[in-house]
PDB file of C-alpha atoms in Angstrom:
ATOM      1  CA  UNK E   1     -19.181 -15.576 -19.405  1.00 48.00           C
ATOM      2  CA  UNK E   2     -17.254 -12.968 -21.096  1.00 44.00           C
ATOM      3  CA  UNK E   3     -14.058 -13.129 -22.044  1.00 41.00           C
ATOM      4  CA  UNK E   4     -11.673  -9.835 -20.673  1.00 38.00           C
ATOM      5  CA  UNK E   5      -8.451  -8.922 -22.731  1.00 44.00           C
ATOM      6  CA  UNK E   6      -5.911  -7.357 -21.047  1.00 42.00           C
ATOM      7  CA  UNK E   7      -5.098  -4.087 -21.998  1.00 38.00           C
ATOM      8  CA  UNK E   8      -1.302  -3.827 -22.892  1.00 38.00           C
ATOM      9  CA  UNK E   9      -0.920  -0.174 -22.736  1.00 37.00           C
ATOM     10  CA  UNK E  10      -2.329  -0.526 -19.461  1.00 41.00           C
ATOM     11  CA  UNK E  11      -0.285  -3.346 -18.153  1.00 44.00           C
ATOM     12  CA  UNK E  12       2.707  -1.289 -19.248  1.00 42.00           C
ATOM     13  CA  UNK E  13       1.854   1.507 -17.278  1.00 53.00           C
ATOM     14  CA  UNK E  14       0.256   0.912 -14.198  1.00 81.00           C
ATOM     15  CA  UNK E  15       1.173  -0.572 -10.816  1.00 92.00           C
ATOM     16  CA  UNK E  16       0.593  -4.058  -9.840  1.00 96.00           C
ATOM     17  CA  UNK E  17      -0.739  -4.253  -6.314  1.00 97.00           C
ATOM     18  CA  UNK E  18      -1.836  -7.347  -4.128  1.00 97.00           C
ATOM     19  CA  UNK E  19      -2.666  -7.781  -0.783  1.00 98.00           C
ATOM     20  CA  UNK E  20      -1.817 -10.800   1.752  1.00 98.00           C
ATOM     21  CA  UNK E  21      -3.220 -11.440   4.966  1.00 99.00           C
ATOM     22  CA  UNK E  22      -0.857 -11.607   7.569  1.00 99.00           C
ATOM     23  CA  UNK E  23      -1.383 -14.936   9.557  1.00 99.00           C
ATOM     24  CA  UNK E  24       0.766 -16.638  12.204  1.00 98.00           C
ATOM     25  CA  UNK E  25       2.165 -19.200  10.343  1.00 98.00           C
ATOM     26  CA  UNK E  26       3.983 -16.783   8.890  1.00 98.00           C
ATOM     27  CA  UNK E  27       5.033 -14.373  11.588  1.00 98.00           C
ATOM     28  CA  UNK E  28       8.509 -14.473  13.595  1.00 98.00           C
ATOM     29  CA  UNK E  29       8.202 -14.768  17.443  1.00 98.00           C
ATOM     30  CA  UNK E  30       7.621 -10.977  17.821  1.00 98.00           C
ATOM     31  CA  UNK E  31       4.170 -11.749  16.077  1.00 98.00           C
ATOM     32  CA  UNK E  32       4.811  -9.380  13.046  1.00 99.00           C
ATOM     33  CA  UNK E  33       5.527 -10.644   9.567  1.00 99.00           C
ATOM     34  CA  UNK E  34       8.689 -12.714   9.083  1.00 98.00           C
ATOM     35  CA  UNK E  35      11.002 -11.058   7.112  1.00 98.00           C
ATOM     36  CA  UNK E  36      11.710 -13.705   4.205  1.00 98.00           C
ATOM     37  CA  UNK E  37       7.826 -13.798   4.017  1.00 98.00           C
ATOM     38  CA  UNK E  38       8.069  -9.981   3.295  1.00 98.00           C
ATOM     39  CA  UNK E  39      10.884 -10.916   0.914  1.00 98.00           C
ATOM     40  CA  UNK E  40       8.869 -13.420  -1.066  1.00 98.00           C
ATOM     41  CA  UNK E  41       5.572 -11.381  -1.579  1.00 99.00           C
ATOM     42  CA  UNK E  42       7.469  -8.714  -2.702  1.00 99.00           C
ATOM     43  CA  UNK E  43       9.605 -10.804  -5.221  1.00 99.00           C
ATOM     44  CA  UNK E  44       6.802 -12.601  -6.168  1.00 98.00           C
ATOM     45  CA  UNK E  45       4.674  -9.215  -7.101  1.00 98.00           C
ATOM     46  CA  UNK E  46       7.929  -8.300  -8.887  1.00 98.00           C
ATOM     47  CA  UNK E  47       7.894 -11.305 -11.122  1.00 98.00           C
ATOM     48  CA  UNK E  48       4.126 -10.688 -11.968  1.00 97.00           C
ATOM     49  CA  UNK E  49       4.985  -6.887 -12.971  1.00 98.00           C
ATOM     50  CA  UNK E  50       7.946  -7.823 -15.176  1.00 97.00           C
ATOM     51  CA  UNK E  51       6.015 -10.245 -16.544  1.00 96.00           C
ATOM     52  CA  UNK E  52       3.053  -8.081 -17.613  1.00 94.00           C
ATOM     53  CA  UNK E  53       5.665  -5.954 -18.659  1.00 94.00           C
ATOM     54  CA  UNK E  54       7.721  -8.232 -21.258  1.00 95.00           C
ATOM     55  CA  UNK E  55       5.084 -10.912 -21.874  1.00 94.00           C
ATOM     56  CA  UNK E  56       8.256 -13.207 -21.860  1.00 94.00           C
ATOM     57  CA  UNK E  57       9.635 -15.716 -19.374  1.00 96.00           C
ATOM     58  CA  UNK E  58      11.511 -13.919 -16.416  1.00 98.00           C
ATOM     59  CA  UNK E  59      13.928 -14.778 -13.910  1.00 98.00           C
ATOM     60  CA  UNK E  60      14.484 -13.106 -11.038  1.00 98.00           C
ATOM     61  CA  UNK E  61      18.532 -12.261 -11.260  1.00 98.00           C
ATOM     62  CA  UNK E  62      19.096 -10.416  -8.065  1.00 98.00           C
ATOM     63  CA  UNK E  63      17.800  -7.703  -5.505  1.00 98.00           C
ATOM     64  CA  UNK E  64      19.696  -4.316  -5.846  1.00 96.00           C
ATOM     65  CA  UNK E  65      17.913  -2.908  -2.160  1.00 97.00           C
ATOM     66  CA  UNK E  66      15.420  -4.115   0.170  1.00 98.00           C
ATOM     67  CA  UNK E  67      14.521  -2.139   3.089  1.00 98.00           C
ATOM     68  CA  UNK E  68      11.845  -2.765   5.501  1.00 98.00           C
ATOM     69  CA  UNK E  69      10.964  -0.021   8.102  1.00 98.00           C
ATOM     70  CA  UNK E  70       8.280  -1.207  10.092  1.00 98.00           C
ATOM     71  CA  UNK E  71       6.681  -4.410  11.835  1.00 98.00           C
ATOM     72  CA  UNK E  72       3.782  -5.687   9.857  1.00 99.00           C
ATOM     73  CA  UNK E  73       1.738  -7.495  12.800  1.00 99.00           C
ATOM     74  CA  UNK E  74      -0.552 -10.674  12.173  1.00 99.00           C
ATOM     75  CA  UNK E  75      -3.838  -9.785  10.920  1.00 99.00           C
ATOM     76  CA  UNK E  76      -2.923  -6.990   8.623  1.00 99.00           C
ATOM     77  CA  UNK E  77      -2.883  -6.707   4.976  1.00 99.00           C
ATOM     78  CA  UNK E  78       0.781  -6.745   3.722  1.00 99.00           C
ATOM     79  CA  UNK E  79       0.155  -4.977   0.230  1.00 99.00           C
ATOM     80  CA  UNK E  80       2.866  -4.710  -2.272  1.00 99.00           C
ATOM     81  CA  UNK E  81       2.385  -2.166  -5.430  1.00 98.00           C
ATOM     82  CA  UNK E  82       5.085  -3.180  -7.979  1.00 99.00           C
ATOM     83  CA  UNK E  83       6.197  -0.506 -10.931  1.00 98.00           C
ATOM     84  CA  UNK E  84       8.364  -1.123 -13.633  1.00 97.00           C
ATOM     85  CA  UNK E  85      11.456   1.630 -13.516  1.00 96.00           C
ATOM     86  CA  UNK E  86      14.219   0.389 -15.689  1.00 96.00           C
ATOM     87  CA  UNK E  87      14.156  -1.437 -18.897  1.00 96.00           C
ATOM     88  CA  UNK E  88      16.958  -2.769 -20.591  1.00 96.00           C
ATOM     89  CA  UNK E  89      17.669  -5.129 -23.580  1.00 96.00           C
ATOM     90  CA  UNK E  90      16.774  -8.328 -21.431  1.00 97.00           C
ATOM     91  CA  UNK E  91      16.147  -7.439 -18.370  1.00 97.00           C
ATOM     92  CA  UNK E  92      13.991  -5.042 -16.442  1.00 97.00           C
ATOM     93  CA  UNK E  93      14.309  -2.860 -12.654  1.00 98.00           C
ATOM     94  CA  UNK E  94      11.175  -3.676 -10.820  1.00 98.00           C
ATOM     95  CA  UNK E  95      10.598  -1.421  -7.965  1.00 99.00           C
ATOM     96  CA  UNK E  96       8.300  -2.779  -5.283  1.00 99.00           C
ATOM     97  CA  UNK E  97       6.616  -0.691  -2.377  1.00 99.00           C
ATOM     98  CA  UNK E  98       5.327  -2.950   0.852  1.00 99.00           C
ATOM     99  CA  UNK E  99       2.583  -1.049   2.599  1.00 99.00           C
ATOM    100  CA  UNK E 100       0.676  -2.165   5.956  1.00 99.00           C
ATOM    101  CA  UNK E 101      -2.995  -2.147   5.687  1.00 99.00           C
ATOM    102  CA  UNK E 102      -5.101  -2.259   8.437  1.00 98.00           C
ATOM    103  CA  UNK E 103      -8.267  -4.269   7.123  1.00 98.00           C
ATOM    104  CA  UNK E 104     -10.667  -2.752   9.672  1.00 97.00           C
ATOM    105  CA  UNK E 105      -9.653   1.202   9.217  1.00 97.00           C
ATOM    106  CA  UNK E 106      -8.180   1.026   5.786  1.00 97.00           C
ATOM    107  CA  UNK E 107      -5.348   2.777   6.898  1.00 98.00           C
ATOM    108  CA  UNK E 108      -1.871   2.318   5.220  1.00 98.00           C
ATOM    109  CA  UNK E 109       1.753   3.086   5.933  1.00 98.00           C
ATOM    110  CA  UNK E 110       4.432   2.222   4.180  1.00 99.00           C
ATOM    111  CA  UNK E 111       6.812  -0.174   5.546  1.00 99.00           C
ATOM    112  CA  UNK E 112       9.046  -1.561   3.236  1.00 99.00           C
ATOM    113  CA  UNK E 113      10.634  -0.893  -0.466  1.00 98.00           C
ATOM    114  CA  UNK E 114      13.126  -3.251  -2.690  1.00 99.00           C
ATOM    115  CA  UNK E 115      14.425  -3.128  -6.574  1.00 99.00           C
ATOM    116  CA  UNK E 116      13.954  -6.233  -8.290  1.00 99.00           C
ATOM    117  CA  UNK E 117      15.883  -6.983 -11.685  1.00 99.00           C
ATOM    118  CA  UNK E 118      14.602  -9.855 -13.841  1.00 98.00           C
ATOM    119  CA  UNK E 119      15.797 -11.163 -16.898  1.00 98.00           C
ATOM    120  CA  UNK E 120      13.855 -12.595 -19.507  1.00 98.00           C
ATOM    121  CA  UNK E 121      15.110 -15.983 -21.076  1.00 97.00           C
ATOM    122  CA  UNK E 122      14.514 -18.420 -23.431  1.00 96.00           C
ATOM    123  CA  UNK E 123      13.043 -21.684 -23.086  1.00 96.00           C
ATOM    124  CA  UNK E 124      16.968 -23.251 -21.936  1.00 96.00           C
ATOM    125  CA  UNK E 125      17.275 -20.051 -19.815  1.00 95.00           C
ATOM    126  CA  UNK E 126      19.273 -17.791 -21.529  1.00 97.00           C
ATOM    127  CA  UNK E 127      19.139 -14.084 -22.098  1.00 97.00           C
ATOM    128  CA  UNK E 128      16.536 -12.781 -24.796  1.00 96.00           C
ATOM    129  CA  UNK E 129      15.696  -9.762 -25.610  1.00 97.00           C
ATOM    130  CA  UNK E 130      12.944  -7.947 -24.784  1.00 95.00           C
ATOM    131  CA  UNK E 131      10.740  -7.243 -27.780  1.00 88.00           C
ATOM    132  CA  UNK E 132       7.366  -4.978 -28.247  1.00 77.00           C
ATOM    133  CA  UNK E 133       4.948  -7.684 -28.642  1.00 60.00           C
ATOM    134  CA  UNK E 134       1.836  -5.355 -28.335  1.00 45.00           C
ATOM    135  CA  UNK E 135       1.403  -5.068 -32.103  1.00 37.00           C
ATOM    136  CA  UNK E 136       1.226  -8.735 -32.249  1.00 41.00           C
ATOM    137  CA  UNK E 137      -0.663  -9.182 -29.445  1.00 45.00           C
ATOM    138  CA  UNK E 138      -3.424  -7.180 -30.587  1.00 42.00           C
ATOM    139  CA  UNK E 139      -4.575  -9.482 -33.675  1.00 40.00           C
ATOM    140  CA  UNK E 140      -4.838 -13.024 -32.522  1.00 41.00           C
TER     141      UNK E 140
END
């Protein structure tokens, strides 16, 4: 088995994207996904981006804007693509697209978008900065 580094530049740059299928467990009674479901995929793609981001601890600290615009019914793919926008000295702006994938055509519309900010912290929790660990990174 081979071992696969990540590549930091990479993680830095590009979009983090996962998809969920939709089941009824977690739908409201309309049959589409629940919004606090939607909520929690999208926060949790969020942390994963700011985390790839910083290579620190994070905490999510609040949610500027979440909008969704369309049902997501059971048996889709909810897939959320999250993209770092802001950084600051400890904390980072993740925005998060939510997209409804239909897993027998493929075909996608967009259905929901939210700004994340996350902080990273220390091991008691408070505020660190954020510091270019790629250098180090790169010789083990």
């Amino acid at each position: 088995m081979q071992d696969v580094a990540a590549d930091r530049q990479t993680d830095r740059a590009d979009v983090t994207e996962r998809a969920d299928l939709v089941l009824p467990g977690q739908a409201n009674h309309y049959g589409t996904l629940f919004a606090g479901q939607a909520l929690s995929l999208m926060a949790s793609a969020a942390f994963t981006a700011a985390s790839r981001h910083a290579r620190h601890d994070m905490v999510l600290t609040g949610v500027d804007t979440l909008r969704l615009d369309a049902p997501v019914p059971v048996g889709s793919l909810f897939v959320t693509q999250a993209r770092l926008q802001r950084r600051g000295r400890s904390s980072v702006t993740i925005a998060v697209t939510g997209i409804c994938e239909n897993p027998r055509s493929g075909h996608r519309t967009q259905v929901a978008q939210g700004q994340f900010r996350l902080v990273a912290v220390d091991p008691d929790g408070r505020p660190q900065p954020i510091t270019d660990r790629s250098s180090a990174d790169e010789n083990p």
